[in-house]
Coordinates of C-alpha atoms and ligand atoms in Angstrom, one line a residue:
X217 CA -0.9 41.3 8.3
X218 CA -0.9 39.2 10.8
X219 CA -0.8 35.6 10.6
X220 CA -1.7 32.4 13.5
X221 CA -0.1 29.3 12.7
X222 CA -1.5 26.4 14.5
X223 CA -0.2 22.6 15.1
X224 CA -0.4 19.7 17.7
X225 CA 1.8 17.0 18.9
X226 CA -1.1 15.3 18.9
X227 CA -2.0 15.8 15.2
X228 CA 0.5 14.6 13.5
X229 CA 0.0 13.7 9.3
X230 CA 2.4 11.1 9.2
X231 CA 6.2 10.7 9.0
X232 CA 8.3 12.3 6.3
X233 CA 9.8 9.5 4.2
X234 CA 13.4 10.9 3.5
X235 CA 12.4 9.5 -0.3
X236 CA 10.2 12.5 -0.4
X237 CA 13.3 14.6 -1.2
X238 CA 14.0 12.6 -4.1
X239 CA 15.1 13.9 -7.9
X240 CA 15.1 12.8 -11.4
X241 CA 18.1 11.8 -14.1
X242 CA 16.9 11.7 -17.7
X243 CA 19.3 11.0 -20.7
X244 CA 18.2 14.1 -22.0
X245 CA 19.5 17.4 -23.2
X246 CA 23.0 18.2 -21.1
X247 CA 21.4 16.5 -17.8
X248 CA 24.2 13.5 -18.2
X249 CA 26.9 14.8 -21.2
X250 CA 27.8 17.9 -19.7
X251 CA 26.0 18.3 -16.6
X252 CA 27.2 15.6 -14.6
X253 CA 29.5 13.8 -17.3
X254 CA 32.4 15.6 -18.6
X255 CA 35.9 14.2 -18.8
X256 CA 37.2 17.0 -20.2
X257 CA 36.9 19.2 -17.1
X258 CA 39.3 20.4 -14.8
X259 CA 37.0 19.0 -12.0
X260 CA 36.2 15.7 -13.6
X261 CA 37.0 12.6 -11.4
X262 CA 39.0 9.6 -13.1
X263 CA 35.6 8.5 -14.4
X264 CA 34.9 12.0 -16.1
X265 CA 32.7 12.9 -13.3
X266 CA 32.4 16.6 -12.0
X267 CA 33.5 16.9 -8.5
X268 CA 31.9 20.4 -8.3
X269 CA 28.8 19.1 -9.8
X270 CA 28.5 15.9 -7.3
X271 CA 29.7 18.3 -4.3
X272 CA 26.4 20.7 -4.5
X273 CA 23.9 17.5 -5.6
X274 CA 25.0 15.9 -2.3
X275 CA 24.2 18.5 -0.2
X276 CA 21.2 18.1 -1.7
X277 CA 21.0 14.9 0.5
X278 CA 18.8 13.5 -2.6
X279 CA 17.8 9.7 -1.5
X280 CA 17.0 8.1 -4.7
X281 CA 17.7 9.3 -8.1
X282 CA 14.6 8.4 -10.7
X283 CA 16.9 7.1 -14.3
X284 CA 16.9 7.0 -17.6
X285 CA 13.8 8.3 -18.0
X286 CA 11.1 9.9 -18.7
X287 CA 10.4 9.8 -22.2
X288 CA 13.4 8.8 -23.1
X289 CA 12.9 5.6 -21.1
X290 CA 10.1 4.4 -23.7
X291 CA 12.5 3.8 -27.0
X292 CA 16.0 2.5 -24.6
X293 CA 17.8 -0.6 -24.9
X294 CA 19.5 -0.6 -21.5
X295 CA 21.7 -3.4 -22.9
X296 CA 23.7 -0.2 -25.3
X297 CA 25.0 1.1 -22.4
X298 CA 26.8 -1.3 -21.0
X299 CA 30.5 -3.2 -21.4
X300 CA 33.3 -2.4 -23.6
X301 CA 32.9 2.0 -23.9
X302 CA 34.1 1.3 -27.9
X303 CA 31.5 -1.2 -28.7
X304 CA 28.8 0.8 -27.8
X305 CA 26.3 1.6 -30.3
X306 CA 24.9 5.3 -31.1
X307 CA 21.1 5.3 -31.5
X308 CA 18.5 7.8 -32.4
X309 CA 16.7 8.9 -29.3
X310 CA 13.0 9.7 -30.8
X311 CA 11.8 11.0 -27.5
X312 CA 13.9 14.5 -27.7
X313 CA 15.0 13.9 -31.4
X314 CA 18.8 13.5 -30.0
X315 CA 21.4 11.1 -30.4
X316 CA 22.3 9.0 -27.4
X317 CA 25.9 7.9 -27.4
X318 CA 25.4 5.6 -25.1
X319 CA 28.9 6.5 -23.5
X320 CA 27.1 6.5 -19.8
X321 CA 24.4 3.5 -19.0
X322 CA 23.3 2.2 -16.0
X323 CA 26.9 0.9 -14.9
X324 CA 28.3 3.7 -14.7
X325 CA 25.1 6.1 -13.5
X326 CA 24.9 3.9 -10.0
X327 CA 29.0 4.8 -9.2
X328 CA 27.9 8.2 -9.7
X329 CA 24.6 7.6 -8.0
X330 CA 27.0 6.0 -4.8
X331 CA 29.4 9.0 -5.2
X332 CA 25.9 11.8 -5.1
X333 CA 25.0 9.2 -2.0
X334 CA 21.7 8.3 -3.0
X335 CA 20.1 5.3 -4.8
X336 CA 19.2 4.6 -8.1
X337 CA 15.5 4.3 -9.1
X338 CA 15.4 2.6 -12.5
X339 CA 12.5 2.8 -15.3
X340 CA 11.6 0.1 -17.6
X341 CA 11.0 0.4 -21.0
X342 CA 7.5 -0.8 -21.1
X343 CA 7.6 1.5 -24.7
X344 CA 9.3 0.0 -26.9
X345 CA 9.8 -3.0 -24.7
X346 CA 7.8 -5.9 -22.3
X347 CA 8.5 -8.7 -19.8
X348 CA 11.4 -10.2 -21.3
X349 CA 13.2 -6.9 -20.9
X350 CA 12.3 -6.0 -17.6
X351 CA 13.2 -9.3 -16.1
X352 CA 16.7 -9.3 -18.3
X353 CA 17.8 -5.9 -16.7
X354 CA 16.2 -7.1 -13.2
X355 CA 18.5 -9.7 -13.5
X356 CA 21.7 -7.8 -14.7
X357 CA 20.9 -5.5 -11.7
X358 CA 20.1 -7.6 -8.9
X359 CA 20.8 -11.2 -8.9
X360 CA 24.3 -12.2 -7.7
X361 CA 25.6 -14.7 -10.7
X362 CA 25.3 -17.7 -12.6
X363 CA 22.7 -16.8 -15.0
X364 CA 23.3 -14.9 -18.3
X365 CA 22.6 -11.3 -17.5
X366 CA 24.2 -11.3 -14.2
X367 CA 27.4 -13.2 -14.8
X368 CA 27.3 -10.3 -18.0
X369 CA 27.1 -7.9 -15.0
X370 CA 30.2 -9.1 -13.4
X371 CA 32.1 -9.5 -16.9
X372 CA 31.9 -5.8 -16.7
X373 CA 33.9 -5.4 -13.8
X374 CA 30.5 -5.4 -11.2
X375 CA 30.4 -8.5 -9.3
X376 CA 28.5 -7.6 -6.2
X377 CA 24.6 -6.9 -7.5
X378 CA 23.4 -3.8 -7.6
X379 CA 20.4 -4.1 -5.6
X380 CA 18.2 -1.8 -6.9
X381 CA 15.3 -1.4 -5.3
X382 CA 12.8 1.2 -5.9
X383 CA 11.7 0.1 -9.7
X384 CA 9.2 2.2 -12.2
X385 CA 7.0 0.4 -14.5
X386 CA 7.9 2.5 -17.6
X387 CA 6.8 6.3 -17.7
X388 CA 3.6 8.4 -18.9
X389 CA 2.2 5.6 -20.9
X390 CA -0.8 7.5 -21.7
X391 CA 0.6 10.1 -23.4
X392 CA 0.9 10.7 -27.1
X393 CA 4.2 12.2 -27.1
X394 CA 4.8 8.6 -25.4
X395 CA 7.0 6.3 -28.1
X396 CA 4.2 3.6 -27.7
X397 CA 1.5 4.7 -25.9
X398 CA -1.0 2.5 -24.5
X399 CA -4.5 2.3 -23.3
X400 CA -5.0 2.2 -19.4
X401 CA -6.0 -1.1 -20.3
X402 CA -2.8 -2.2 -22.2
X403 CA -0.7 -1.1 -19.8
X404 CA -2.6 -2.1 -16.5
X405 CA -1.9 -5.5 -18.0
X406 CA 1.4 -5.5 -18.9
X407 CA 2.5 -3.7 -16.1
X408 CA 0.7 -6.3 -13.7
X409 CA 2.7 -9.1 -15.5
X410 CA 6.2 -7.3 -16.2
X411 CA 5.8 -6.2 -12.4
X412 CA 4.7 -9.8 -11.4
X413 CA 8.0 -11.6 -13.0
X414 CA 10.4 -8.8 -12.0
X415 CA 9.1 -9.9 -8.0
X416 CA 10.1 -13.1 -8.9
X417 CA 13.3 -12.2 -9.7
X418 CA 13.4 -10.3 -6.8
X419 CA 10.9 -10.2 -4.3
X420 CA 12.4 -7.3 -2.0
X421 CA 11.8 -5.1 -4.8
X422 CA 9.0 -1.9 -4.4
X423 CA 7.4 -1.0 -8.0
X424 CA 6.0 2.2 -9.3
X425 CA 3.0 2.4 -11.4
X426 CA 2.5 5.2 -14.1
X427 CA -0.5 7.2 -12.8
X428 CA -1.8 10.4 -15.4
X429 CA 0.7 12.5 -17.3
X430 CA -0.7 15.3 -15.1
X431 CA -4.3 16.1 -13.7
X432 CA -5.2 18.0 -17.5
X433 CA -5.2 14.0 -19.2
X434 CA -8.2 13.7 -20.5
X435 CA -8.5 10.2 -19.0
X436 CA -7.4 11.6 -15.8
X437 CA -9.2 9.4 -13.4
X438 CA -10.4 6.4 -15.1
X439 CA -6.4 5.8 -16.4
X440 CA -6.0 5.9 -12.4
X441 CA -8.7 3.0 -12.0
X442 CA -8.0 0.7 -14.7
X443 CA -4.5 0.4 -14.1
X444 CA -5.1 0.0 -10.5
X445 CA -7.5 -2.6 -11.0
X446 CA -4.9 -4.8 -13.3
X447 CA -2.1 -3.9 -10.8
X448 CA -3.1 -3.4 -7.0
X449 CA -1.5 -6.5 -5.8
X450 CA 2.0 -5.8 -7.3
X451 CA 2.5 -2.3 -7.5
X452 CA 3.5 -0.7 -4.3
X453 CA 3.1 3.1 -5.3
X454 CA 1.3 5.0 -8.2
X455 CA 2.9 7.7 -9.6
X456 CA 1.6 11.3 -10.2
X457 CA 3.9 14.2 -12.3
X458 CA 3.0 17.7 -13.1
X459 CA 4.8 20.5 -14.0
X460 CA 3.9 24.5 -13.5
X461 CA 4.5 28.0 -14.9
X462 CA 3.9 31.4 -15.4
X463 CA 3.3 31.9 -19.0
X464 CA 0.6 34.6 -18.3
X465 CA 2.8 36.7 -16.3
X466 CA -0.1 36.4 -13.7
X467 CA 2.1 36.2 -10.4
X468 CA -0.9 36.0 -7.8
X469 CA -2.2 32.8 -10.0
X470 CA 1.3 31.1 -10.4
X471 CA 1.8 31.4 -6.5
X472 CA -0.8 29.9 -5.9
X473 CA -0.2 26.5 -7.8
X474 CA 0.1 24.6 -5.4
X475 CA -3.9 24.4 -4.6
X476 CA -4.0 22.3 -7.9
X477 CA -1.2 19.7 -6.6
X478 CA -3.0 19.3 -3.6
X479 CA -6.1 18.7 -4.9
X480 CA -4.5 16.4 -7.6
X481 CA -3.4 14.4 -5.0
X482 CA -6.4 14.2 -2.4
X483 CA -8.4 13.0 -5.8
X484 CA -5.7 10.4 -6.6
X485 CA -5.3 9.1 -3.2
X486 CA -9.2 8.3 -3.4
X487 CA -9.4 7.2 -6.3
X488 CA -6.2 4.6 -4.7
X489 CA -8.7 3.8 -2.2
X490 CA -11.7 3.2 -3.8
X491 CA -10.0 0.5 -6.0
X492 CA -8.6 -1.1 -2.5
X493 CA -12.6 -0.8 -1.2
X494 CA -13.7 -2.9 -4.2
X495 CA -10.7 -5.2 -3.8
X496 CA -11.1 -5.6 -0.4
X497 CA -7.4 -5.1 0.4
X498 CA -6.0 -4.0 3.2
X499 CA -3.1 -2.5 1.6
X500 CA -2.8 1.1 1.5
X501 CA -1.7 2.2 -2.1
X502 CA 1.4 4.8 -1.5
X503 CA 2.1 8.0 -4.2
X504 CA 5.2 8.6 -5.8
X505 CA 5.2 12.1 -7.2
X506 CA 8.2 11.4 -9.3
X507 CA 8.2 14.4 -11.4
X508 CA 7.3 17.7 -10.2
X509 CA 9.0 21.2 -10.7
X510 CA 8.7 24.5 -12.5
X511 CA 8.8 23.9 -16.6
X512 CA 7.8 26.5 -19.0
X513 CA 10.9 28.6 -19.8
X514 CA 12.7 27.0 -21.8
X515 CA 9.7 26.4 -24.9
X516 CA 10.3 28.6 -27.0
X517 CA 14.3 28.1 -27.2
X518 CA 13.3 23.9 -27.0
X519 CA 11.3 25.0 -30.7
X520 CA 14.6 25.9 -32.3
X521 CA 16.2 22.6 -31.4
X522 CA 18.9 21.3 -33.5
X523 CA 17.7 17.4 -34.3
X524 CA 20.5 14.8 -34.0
X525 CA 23.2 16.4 -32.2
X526 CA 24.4 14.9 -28.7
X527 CA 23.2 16.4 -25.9
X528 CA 22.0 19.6 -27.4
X529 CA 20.5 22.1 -25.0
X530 CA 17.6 21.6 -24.1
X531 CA 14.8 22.4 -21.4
X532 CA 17.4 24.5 -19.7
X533 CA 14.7 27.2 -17.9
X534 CA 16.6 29.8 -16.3
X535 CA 14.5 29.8 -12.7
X536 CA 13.9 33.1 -11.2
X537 CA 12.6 34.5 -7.6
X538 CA 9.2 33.8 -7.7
X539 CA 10.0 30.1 -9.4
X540 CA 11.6 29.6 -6.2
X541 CA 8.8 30.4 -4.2
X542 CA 6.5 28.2 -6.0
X543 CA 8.6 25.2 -5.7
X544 CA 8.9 26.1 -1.7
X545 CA 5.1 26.0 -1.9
X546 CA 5.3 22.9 -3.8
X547 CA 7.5 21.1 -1.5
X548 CA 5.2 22.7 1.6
X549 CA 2.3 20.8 -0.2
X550 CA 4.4 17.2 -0.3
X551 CA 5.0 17.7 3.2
X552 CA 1.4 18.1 4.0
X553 CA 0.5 14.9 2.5
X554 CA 3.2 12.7 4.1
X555 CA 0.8 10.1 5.0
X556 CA 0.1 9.5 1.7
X557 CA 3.2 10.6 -1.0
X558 CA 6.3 8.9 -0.1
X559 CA 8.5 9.0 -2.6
X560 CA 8.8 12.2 -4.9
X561 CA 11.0 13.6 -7.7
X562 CA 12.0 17.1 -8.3
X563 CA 12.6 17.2 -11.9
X564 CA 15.4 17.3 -12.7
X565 CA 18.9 17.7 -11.2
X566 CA 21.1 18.8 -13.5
X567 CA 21.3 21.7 -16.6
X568 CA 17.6 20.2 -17.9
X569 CA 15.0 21.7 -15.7
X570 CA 16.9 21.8 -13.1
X571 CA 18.2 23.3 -9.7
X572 CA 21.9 23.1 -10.8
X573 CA 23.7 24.3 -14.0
X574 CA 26.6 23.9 -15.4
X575 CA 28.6 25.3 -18.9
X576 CA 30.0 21.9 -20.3
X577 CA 33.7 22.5 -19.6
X578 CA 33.1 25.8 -17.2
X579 CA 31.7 27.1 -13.9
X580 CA 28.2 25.5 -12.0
X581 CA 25.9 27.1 -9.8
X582 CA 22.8 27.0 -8.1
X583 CA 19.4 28.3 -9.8
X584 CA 16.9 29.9 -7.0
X585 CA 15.1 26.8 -6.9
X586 CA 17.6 25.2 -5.3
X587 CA 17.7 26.9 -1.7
X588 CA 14.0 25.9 -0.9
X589 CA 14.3 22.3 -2.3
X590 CA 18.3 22.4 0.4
X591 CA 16.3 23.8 3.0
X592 CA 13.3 20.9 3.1
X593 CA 16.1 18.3 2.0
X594 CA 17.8 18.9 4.9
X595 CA 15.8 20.6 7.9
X596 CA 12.7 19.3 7.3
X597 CA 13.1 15.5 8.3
X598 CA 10.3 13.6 10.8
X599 CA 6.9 14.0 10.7
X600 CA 4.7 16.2 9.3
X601 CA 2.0 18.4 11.8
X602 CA -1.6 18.9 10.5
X603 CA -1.0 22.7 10.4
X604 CA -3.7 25.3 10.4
X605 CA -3.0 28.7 9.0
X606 CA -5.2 31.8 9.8
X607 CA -4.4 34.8 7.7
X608 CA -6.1 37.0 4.9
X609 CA -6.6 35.2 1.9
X610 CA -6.2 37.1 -1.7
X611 CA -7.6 36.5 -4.9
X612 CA -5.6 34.3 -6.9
X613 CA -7.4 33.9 -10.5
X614 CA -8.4 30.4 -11.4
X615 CA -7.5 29.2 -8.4
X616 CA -10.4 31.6 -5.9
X617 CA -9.0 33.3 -2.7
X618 CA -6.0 31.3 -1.5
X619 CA -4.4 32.0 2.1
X620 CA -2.1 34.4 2.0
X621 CA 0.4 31.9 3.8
X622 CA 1.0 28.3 2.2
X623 CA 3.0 26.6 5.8
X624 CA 3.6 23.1 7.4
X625 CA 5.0 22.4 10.8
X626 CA 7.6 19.5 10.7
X627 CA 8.5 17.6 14.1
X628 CA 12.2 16.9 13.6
X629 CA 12.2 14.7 17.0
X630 CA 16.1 13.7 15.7
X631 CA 17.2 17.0 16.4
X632 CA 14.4 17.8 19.2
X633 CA 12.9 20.5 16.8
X634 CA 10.0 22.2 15.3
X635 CA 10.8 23.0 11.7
X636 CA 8.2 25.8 10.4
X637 CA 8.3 25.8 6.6
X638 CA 6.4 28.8 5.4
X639 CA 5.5 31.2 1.4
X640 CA 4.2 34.9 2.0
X641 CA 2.2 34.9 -1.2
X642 CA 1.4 38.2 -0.6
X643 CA 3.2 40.4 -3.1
X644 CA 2.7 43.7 -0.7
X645 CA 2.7 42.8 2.8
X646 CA 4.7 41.5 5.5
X647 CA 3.0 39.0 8.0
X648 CA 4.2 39.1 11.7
X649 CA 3.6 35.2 12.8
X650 CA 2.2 34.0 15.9
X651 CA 3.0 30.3 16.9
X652 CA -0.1 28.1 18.3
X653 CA 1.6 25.1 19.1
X654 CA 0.8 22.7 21.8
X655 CA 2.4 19.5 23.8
X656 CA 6.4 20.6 23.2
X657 CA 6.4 23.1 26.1
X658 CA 8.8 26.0 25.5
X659 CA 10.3 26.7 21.9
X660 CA 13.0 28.4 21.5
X661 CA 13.5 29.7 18.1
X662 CA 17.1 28.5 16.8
X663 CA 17.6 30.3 13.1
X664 CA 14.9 32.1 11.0
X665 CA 16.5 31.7 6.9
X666 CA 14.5 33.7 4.7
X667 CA 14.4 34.0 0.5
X668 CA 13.2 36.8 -0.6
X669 CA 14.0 39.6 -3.4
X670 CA 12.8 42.8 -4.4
X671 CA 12.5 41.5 -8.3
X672 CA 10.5 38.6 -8.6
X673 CA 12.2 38.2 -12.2
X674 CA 15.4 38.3 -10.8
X675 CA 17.8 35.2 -11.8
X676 CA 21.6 33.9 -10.4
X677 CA 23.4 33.4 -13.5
X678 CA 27.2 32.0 -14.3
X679 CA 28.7 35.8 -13.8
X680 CA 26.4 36.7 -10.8
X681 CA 24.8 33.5 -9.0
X682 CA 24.8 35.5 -5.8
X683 CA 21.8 37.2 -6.7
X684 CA 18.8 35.2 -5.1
X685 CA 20.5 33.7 -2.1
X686 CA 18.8 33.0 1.2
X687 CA 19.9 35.1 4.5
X688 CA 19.9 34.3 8.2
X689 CA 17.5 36.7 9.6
X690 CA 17.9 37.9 13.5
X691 CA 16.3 35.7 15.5
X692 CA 15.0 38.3 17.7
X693 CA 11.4 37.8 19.9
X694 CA 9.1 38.8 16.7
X695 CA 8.9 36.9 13.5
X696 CA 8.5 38.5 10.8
X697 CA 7.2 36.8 7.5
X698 CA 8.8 39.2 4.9
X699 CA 5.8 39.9 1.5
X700 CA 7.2 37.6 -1.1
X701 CA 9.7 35.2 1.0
X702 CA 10.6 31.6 1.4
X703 CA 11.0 31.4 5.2
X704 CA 12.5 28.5 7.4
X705 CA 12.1 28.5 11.1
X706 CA 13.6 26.3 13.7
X707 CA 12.6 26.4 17.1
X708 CA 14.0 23.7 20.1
X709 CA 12.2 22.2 22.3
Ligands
LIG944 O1 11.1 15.8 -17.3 C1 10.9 16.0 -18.7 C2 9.8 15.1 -19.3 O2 8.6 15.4 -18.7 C3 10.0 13.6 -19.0 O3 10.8 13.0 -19.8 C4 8.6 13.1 -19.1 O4 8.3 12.0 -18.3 C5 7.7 14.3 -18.8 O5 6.8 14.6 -19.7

């Protein structure tokens, strides 16, 4: 087939912020005990970290590191995790029927966070917890001393602040499996007052409101509203998740995915801008999709969970080919909404949904979801082209005829570039690509990487993680989009 892809220097969607590459640390399953944290290991650092786990999240180049939670988030008492290891208390963790040991907390997650080079994002309990908590932690975190939570900060060995400044206003609060759930209304306001003290505190702060649980909510939409109406003036970004899969085993659907996340967030961001119409602001309400990714694996395994153990195994989906190529649509679709989403999550990092894996004690490697998330992370910096794609579309289930192609064009203007980020959905035919690009003059094309596989089941594992890899293609004249590939193209300029 073949297929014209089309963008303008004078088009441009807006510029990438680097926070778009961003990813997600929950205390849950063996994310923190035994993904990033264990002592025991002949790679552990003297503070127990894994030096082979740290040394493939960096070159990740991950910006900002979403933390504790998720659900877990909802029932924590950040103040367990902190000071003297042996005093620590052990608590029930009702959000994945655990026990959290507390041994790692928030001191200890931004030296790792520093070590990983990227920031820490921190959630509030706005679960179990309100105002007083939020601006106790704020306090501990960012102020420089004098008070009670910060001088409590420096008595445990920190005495420069953390300044933490990306902030979430606690996580999925309309959703039942949610330790205290609340109403749109309920939250809007406590999230508007817990977010109004905490810019007291510190005013340099940038807070994150929970939008839907995903786009299925049944309050999808008027959850959106309300809370935006309570919390326009302080919030900064409203948050969107969503999670796919392939439970069907209908590959020409699950490719196509990514039509529902871009819809999802063309409907949030005007339903964002309807409530700054009838506000009359003039501020433009950014979207932080700060958990996204692949999740259906693992279920079945996750029903067989042994309750009250420490960091039992859990949501570990083993991700194969054609996972990959959904998240490199995924991360295509982000890019095509830069004007809009700055700040996203790939959830999660480690072990628990995630692109990395580890055997507590043993070897790590990289799931095939992480070469198209290393790829974007790290080529695909500047600003985001309006990019038009013409090619055959093919019928994709629920989702109608979808292009054939899912692509963006990326301006890396750093590195004089033009980054082409493209999917062949098509599960039978190559696509031989013709560039339509005007006001850069002559491209040359740099490095064509490609990730593609015969098997779309196939999986890299402990003993084999060489299986789905990504190659360095030719650069000859032609480009060839393989059937079934991840494809990265750099052309100077
Ligand atoms: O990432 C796993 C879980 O998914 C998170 O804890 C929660 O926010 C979401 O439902």
């Amino acid at each position: 087939m073949q297929v014209t892809i089309s963008a303008s220097k004078n088009f441009p969607i807006g510029h990438i912020d680097e926070k778009l590459y961003g990813a997600f640390a929950e205390h849950l399953g063996r994310m923190i005990y035994g993904g990033i944290y264990d002592p025991g290991h002949p790679e552990a650092d003297e503070m127990g970290f894994r030096k082979d786990v740290l040394e493939m999240v960096r070159a990740l180049k991950v910006p900002v590191i979403r933390y504790p939670g998720g659900n877990f988030v909802s029932g924590y008492e950040w103040e367990d995790g902190v000071g003297e290891r042996s005093r620590r208390p052990r608590r029930l963790d009702l959000a994945w029927f655990s026990i959290e040991p507390n041994t790692i907390g928030i001191d200890e997650f931004q030296e790792w966070a520093k070590r990983a080079g990227s920031q820490v994002m921190l959630t509030v309990n706005l679960g179990t917890r309100g105002v007083a908590d939020a601006r106790n932690l704020i306090e501990y975190c960012n102020f420089p001393g004098g008070i009670k939570y910060s001088d409590m900060r420096r008595a445990n060995g920190f005495p420069e602040p953390f300044g933490i400044r990306y902030w979430c206003l606690g996580n999925e609060m309309d959703g039942p499996w949610q330790i205290c759930s609340k109403t749109a209304e309920e939250y809007g306001r406590l999230a508007a007052e817990t977010g109004k003290v905490m810019k007291w505190v510190d005013p340099d702060i940038r807070l994150t409101v929970c939008g839907s649980s995903n786009s299925h909510m049944p309050t999808f939409g008027s959850w959106e509203e309300t809370v935006l109406e309570h919390t326009y003036d302080i919030a900064d970004y409203l948050s969107l998740h969503n999670y796919y899969g392939n439970p069907g085993n209908n590959t020409p659907e699950y490719l196509a995915c990514s039509t529902d996340m871009d819809r999802f967030i063309s409907t949030v961001a005007a339903i964002c801008d309807t409530v700054k119409q009838k506000k009359g602001s003039d501020k433009t309400m950014y979207l932080s999709f700060d958990e996204w990714n692949v999740w259906f694996h693992s279920g079945e395994q996750d029903k067989r969970q042994e309750k009250w153990t420490v960091a039992p195994p859990l949501l570990e989906d083993r991700y194969n080919f054609e996972d990959a190529l959904v998240v490199g649509c995924l991360l295509i679709t982000l890019l095509r909404h830069a004007d809009r989403v700055k700040m996203a999550c790939l959830a999660q990092l480690v072990n628990v949904i995630a692109p990395i894996m580890t055997e507590t004690g043993g070897r790590c490697w990289a799931q095939t979801i992480y070469y198209p998330f290393l790829h974007a992370a790290n080529l695909a910096r500047g600003d985001s082209l309006m990019t038009r794609v013409k090619c055959p579309n093919y019928a994709a289930g629920k989702y109608g005829n979808v292009p054939c192609i899912e692509a963006v064009v990326v301006d890396n203007g750093a590195a004089n570039e033009l980054v082409v980020l493209a999917v062949n959905r098509s599960l039978q035919e190559d696509a031989q690509l013709s560039l339509d690009i005007a006001g850069y003059g002559a491209l040359t094309k740099a490095e064509h990487l490609v990730l593609t596989h015969p098997d779309l089941k196939a999986v890299n594992t402990a003993d084999a993680p060489q299986i789905v890899i990504p190659t360095r293609l030719q650069t000859s004249p032609d480009t060839i989009l393989p059937r079934q590939s991840w494809n990265v193209i750099r052309y100077r300029y």
